[in-house]
PDB file of C-alpha atoms and ligand atoms in Angstrom:
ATOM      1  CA  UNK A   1      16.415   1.607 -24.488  1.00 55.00           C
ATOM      2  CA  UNK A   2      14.497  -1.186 -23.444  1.00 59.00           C
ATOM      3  CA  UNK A   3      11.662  -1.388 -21.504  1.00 66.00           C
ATOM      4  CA  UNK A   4      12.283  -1.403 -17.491  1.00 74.00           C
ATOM      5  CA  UNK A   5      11.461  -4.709 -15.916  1.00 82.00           C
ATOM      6  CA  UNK A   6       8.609  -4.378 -13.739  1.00 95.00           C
ATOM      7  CA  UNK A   7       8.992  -4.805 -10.396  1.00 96.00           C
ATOM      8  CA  UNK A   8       5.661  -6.365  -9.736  1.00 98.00           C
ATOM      9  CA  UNK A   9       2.890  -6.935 -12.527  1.00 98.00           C
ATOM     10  CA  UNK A  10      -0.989  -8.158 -12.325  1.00 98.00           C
ATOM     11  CA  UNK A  11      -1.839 -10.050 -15.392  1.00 98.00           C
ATOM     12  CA  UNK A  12      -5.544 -10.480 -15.882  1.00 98.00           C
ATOM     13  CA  UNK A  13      -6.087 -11.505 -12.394  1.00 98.00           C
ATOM     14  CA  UNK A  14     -10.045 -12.522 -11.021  1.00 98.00           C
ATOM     15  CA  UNK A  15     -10.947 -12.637  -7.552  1.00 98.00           C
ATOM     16  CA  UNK A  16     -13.925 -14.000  -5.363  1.00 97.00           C
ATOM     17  CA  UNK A  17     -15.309 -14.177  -2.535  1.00 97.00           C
ATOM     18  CA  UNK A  18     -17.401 -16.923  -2.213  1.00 95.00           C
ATOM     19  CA  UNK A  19     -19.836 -16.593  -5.296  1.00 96.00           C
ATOM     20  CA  UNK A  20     -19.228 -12.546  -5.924  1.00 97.00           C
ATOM     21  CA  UNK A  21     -16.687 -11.713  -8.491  1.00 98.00           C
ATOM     22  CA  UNK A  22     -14.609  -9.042  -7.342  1.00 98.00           C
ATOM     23  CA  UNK A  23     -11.557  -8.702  -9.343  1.00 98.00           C
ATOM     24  CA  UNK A  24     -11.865  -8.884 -13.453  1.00 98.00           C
ATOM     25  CA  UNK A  25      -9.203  -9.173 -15.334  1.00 98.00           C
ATOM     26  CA  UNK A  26      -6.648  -6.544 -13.340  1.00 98.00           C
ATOM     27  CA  UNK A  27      -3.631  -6.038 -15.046  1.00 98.00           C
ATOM     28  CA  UNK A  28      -1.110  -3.468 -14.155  1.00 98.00           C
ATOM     29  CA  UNK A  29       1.940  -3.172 -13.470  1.00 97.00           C
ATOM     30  CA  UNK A  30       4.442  -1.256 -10.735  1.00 98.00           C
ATOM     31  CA  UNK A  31       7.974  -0.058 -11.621  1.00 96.00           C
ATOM     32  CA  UNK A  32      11.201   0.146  -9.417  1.00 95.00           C
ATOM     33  CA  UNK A  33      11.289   3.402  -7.504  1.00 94.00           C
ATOM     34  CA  UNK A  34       8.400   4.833  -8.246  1.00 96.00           C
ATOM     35  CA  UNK A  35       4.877   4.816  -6.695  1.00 97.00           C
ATOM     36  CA  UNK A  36       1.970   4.315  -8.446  1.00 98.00           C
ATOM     37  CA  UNK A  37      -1.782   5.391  -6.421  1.00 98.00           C
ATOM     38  CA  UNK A  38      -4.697   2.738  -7.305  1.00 98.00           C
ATOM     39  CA  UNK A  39      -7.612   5.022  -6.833  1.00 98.00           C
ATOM     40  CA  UNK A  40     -11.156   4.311  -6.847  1.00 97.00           C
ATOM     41  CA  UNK A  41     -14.199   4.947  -4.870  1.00 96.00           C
ATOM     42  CA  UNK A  42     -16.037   3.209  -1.843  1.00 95.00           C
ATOM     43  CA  UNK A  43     -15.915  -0.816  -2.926  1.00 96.00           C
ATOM     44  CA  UNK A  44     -14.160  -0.431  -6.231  1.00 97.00           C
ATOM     45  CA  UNK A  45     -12.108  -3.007  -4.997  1.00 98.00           C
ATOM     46  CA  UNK A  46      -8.921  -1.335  -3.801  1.00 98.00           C
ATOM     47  CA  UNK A  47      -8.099  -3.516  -0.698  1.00 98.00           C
ATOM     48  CA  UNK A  48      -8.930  -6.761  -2.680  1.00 98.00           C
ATOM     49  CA  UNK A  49      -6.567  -5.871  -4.891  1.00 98.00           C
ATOM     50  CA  UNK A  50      -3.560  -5.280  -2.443  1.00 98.00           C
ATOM     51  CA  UNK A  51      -5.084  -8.610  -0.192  1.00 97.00           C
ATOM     52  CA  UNK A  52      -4.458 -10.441  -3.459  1.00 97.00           C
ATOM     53  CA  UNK A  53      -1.242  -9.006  -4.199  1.00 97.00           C
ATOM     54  CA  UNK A  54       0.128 -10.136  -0.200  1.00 97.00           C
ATOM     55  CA  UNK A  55      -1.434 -13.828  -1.223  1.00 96.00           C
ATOM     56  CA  UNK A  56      -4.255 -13.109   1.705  1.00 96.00           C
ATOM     57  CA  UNK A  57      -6.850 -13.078  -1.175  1.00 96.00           C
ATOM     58  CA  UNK A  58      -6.405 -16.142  -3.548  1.00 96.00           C
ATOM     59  CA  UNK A  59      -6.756 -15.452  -6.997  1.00 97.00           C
ATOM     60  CA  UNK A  60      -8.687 -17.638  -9.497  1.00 97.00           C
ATOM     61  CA  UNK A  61      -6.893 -16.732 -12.297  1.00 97.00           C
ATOM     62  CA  UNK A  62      -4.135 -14.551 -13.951  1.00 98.00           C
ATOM     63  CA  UNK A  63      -1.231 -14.216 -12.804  1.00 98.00           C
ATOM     64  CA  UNK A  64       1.052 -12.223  -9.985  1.00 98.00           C
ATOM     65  CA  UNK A  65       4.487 -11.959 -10.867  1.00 97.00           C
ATOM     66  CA  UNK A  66       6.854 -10.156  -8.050  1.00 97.00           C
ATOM     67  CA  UNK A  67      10.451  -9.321  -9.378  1.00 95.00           C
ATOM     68  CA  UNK A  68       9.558 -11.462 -12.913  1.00 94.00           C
ATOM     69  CA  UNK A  69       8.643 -14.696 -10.825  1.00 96.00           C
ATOM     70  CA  UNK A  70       5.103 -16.386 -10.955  1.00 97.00           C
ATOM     71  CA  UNK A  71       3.837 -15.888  -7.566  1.00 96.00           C
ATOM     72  CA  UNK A  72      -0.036 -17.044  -7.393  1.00 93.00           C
ATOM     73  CA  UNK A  73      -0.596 -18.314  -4.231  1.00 89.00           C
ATOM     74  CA  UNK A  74       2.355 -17.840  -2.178  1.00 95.00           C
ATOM     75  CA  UNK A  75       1.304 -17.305   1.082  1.00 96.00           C
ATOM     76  CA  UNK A  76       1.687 -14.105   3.144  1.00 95.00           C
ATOM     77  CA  UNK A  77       4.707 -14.284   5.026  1.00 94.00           C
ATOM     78  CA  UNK A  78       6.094 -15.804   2.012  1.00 95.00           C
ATOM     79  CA  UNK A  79       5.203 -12.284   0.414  1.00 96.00           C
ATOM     80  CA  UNK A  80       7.294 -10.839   3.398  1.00 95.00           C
ATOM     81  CA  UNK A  81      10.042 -12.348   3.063  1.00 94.00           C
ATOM     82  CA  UNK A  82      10.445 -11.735  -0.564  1.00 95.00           C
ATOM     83  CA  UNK A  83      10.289  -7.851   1.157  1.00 96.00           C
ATOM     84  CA  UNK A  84       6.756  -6.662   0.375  1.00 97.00           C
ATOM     85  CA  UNK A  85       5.314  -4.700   3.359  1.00 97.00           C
ATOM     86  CA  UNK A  86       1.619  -4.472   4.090  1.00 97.00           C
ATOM     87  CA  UNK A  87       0.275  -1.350   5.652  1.00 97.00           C
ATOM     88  CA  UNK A  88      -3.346  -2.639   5.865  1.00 96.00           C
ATOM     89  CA  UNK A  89      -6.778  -0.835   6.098  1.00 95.00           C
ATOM     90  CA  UNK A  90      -7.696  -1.911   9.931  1.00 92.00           C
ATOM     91  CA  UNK A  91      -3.949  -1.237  10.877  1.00 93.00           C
ATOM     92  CA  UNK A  92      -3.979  -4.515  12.820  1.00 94.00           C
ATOM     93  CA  UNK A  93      -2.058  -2.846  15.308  1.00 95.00           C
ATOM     94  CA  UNK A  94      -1.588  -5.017  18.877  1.00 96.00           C
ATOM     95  CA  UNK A  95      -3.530  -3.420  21.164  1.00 96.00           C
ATOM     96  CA  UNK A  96      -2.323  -4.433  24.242  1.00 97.00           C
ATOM     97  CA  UNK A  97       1.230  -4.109  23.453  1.00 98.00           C
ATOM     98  CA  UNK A  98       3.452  -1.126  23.779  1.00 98.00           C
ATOM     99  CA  UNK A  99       4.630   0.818  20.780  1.00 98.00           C
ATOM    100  CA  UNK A 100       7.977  -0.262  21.325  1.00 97.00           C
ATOM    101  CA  UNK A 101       6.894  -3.925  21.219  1.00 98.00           C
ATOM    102  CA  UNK A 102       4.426  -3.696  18.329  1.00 98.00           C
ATOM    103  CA  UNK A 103       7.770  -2.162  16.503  1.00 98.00           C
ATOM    104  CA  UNK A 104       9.835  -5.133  17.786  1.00 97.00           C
ATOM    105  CA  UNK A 105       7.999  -8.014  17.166  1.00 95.00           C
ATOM    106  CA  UNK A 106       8.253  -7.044  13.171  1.00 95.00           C
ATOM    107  CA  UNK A 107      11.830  -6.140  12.953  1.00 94.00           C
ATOM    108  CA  UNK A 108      13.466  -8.473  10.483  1.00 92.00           C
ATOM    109  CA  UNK A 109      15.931  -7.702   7.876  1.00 91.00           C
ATOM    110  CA  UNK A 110      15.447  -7.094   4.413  1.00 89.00           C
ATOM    111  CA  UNK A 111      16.200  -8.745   1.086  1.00 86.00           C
ATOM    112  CA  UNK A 112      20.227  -9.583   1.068  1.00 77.00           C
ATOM    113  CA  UNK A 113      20.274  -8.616   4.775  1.00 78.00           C
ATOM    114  CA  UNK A 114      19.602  -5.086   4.339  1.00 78.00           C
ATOM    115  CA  UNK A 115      18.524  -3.689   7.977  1.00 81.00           C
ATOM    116  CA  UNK A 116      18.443   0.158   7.104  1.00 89.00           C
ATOM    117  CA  UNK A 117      15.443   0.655   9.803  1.00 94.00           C
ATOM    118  CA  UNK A 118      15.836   0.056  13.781  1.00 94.00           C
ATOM    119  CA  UNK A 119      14.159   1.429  16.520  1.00 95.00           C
ATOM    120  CA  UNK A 120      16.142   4.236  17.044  1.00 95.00           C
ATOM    121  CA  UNK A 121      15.554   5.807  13.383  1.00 94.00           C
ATOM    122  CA  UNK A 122      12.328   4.336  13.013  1.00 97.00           C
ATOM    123  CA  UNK A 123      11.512   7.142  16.058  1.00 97.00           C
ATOM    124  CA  UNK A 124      13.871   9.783  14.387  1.00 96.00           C
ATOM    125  CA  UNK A 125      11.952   9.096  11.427  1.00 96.00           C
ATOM    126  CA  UNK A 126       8.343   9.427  12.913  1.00 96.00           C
ATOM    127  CA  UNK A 127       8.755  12.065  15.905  1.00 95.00           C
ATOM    128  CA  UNK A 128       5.311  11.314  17.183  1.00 95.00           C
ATOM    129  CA  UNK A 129       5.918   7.989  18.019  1.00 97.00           C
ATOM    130  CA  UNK A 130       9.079   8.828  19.683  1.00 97.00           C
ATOM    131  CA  UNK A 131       7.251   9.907  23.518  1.00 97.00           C
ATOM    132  CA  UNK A 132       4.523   7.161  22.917  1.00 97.00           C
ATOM    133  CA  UNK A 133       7.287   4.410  23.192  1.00 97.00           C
ATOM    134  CA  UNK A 134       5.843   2.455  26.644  1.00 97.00           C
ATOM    135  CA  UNK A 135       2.052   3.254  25.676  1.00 97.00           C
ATOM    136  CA  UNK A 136      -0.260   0.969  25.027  1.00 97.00           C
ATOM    137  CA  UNK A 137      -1.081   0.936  21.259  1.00 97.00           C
ATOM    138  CA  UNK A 138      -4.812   0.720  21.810  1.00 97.00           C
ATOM    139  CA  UNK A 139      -5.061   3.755  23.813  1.00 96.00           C
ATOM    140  CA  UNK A 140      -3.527   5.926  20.746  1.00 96.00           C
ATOM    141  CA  UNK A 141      -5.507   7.447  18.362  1.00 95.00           C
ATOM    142  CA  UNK A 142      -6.458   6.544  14.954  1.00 95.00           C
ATOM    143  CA  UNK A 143      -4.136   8.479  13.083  1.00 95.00           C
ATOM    144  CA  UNK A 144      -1.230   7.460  16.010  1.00 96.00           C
ATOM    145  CA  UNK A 145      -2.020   4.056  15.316  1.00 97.00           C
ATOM    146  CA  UNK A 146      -1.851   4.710  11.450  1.00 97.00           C
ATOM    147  CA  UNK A 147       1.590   5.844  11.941  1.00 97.00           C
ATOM    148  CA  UNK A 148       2.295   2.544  14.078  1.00 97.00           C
ATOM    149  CA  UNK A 149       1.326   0.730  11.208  1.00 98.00           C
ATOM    150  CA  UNK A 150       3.613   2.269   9.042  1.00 98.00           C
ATOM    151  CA  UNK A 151       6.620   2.274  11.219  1.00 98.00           C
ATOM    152  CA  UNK A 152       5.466  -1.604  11.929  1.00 98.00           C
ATOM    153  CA  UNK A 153       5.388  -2.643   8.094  1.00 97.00           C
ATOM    154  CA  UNK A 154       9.380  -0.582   7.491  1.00 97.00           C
ATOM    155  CA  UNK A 155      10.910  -2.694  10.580  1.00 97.00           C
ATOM    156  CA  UNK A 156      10.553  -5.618   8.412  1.00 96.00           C
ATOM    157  CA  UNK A 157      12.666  -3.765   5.798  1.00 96.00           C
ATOM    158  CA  UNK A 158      10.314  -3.839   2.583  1.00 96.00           C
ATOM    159  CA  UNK A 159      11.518  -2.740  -0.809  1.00 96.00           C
ATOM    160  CA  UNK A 160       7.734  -2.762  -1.874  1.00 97.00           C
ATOM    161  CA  UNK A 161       5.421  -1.088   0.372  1.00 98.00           C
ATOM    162  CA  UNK A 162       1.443  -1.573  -0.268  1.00 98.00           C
ATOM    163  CA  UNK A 163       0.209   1.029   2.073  1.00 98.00           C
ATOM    164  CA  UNK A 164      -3.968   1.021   1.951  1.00 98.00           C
ATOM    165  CA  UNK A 165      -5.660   4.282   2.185  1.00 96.00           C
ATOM    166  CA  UNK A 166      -3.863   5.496   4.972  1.00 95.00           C
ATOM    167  CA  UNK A 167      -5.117   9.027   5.028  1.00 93.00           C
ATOM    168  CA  UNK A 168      -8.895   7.552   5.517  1.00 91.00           C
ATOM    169  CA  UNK A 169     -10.916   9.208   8.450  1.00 90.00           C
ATOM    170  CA  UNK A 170      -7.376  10.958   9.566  1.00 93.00           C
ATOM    171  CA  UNK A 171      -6.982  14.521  11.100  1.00 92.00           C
ATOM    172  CA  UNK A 172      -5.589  17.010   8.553  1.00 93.00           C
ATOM    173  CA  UNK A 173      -2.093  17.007  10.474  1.00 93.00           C
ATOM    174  CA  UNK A 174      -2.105  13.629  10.566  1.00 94.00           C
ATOM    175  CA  UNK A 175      -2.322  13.386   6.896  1.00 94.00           C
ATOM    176  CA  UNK A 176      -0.044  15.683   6.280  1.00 94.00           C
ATOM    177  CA  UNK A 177       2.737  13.744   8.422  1.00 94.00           C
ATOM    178  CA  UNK A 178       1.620  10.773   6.640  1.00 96.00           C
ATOM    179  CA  UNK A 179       2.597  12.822   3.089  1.00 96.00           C
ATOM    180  CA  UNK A 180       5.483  13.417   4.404  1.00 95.00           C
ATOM    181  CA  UNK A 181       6.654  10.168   5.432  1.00 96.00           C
ATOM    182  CA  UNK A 182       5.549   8.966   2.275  1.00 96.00           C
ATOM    183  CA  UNK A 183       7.587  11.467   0.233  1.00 95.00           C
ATOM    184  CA  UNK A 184      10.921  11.248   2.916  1.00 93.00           C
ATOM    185  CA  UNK A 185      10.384   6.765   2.089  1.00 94.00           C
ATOM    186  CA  UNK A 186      10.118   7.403  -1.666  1.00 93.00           C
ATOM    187  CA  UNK A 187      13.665   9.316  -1.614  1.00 89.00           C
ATOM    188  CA  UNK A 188      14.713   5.923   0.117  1.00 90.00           C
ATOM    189  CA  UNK A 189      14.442   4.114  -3.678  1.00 89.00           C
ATOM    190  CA  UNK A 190      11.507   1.654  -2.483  1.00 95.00           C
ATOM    191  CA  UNK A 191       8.942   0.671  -4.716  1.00 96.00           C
ATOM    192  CA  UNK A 192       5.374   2.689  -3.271  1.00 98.00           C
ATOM    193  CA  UNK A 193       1.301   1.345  -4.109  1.00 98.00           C
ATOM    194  CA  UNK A 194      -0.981   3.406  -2.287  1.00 98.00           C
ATOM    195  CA  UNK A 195      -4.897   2.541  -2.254  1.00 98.00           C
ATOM    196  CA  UNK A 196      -6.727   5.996  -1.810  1.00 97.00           C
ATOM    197  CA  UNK A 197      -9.930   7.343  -2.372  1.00 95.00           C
ATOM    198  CA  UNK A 198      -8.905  10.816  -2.350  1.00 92.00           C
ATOM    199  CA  UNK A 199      -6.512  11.755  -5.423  1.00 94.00           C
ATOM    200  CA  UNK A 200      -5.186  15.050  -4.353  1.00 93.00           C
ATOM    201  CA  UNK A 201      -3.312  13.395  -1.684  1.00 94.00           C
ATOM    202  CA  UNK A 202      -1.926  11.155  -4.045  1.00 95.00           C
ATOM    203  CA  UNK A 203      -0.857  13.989  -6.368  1.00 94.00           C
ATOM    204  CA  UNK A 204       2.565  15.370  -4.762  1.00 90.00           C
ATOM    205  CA  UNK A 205       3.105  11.978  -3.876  1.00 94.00           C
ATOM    206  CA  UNK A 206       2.916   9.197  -6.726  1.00 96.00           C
ATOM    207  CA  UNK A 207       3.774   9.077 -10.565  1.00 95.00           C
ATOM    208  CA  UNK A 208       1.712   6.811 -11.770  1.00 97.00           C
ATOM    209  CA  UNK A 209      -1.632   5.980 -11.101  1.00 98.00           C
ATOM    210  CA  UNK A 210      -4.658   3.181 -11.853  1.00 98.00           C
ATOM    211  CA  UNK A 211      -8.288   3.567 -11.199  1.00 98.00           C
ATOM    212  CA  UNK A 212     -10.464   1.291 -10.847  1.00 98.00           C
ATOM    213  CA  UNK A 213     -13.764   0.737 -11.041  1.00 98.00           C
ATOM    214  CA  UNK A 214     -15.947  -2.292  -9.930  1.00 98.00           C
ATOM    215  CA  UNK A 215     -13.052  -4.300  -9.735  1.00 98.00           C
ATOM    216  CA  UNK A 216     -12.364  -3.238 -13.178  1.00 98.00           C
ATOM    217  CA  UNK A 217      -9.728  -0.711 -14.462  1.00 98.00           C
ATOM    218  CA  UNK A 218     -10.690   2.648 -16.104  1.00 98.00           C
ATOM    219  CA  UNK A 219      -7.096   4.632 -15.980  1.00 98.00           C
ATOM    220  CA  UNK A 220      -3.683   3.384 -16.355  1.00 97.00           C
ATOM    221  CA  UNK A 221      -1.117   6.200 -16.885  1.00 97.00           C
ATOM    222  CA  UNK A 222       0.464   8.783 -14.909  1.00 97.00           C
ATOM    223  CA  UNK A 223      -1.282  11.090 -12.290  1.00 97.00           C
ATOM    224  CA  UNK A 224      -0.596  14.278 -14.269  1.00 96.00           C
ATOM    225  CA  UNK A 225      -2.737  13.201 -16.964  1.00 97.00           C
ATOM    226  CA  UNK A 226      -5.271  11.433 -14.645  1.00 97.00           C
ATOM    227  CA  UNK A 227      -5.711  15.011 -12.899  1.00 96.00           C
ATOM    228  CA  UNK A 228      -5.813  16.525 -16.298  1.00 95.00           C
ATOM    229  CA  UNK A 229      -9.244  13.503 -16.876  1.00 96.00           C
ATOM    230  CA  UNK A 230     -11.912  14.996 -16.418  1.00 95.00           C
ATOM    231  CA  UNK A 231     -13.924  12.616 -17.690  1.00 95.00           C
ATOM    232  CA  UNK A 232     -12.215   9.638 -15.526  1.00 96.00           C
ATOM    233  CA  UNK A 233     -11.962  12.009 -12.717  1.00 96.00           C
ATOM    234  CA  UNK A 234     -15.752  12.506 -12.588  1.00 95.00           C
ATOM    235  CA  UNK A 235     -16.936   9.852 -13.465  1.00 95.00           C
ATOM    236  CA  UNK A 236     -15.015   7.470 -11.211  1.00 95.00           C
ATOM    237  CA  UNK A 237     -13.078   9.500  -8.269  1.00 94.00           C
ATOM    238  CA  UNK A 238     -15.581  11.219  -6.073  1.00 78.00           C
ATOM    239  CA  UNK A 239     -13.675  14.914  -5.860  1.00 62.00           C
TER     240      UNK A 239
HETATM  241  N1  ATP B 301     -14.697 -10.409   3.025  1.00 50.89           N
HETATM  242  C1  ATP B 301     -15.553 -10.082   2.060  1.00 50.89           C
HETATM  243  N2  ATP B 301     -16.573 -10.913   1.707  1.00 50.89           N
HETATM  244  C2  ATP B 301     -17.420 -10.589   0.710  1.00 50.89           C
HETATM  245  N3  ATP B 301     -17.364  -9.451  -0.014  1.00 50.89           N
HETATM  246  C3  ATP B 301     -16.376  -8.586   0.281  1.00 50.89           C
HETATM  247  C4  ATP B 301     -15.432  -8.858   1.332  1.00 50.89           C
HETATM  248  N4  ATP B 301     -14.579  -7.804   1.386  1.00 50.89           N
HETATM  249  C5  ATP B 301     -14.975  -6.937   0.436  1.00 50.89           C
HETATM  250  N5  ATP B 301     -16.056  -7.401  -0.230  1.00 50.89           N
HETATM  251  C6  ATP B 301     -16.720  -6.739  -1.378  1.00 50.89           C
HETATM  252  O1  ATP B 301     -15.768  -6.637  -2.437  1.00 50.89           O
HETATM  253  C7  ATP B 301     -15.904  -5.399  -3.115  1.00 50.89           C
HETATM  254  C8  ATP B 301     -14.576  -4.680  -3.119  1.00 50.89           C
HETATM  255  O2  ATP B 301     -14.221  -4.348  -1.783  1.00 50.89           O
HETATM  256  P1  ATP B 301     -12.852  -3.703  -1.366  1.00 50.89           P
HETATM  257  O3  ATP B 301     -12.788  -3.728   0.116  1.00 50.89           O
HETATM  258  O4  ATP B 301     -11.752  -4.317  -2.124  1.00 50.89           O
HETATM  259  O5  ATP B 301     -13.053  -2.188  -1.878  1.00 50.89           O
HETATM  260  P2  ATP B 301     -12.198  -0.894  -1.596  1.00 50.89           P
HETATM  261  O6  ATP B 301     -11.964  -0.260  -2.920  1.00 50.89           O
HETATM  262  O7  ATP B 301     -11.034  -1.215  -0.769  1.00 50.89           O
HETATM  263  O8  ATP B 301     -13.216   0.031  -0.778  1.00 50.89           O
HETATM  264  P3  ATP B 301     -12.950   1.059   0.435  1.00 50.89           P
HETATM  265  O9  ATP B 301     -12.485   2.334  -0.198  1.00 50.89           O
HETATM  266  O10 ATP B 301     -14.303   1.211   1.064  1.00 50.89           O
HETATM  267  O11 ATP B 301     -11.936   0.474   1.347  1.00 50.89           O
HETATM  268  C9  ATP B 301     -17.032  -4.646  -2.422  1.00 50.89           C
HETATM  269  O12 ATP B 301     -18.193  -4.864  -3.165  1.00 50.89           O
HETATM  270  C10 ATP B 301     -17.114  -5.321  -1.068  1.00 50.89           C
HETATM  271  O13 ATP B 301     -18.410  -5.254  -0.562  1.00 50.89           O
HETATM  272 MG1   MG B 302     -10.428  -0.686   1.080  1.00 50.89          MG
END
């Protein structure tokens, strides 16, 4: 058989900001239907990574290619239309909006038209959200407003989802909602990358996994053997 096509792949890619050199030479790549975590600690440069990925972080060199096409420098909501779905760090929720209208204003169907999420299962789907419908989103809490974000990124349909650490700072029964989701959208067939710091929640969740290090990788493989590191796992993941 031959190799599966990638769905999206990172070859050699840099990053900067300003004068600092962030990315170095990332290369990896994501398969269809499966989820891969990209672990690291505190600044290893996890977000930068996903920023550059959505075109919100340019890259100085390498290349991104999304579904085999060259894709360097496309800009963000030309990422989103081509049905990758940010779930970023800060949420970037709308504050002063309700639920129902932070859900609203980022409905839009998916590649070939697909629409599988509305409203309605979008609350079936995340039963916490369901009572908070008129509420303001600023005056939910973090791990409400995580789920928001979530919900927010699937009205827009995405086959890939880049979802970054969303267990961070989150109540236990938050996080474990947030597994749940995770494991209920990867039975959907989309294509998963979740940024985490902590690997154990990745473990039930994702099949493959990178870690990186100083905007450098140390791990490419699957999470089975990444849990069975030690050496990686100690050395780079704090556990
Ligand atoms: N806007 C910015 N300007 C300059 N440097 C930045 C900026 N954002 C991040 N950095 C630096 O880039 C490096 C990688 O940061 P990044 O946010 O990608 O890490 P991360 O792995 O997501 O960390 P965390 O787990 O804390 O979210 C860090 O050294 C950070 O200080
Ligand atoms: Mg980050």
């Amino acid at each position: 058989m031959s190799t599966p096509q990638p769905v999206l792949e990172l070859d050699r890619i840099n990053a900067f900001y300003g004068a600092s050199h962030i990315l170095f030479d990332m290369s990896f790549q994501v398969y269809k239907g499966r989820t891969l975590a990209l672990l690291g600690r505190n600044g290893a440069g996890k977000s930068t990574t996903m920023k550059a990925i959505m075109g919100v972080v340019p890259i100085r060199s390498g290349e991104i290619r999304h579904e085999g096409r060259r894709v360097n420098g496309a800009a963000p909501h030309v990422m989103a239309h081509r049905g990758i779905g940010l779930v970023p760090e800060d949420r970037q929720i709308f504050p002063r909006h309700t639920v129902d209208d932070n859900l609203r204003i980022a409905a839009k169907p998916g590649l070939s038209g697909r629409a599988d999420w509305t409203l309605d299962n979008i609350y079936d789907a995340f039963p916490i959200l369901a009572p908070m419908r008129g509420r303001n989103a600023g005056m939910m809490s973090g791990g409400e407003q995580q789920l928001l974000s979530m919900a927010r990124c699937l009205m827009g349909n995405p086959d890939l989802i880049l979802l970054d650490e969303p267990s961070e700072g989150l109540a236990p029964i938050i996080v474990q909602e947030i597994g749940r989701l995770i494991r209920k959208l990867r039975g959907t067939g989309v294509t998963i990358v979740i940024a985490e710091q902590n690997m154990h929640f990745c473990l039930g969740i994702s099949e493959d996994a990178v870690v990186i290090d100083k905007g450098q990788i140390v791990y490419r493989g699957t999470i089975e053997d990444l849990r069975g590191n030690e050496e990686i796992t100690s050395r780079y993941l704090a556990i």
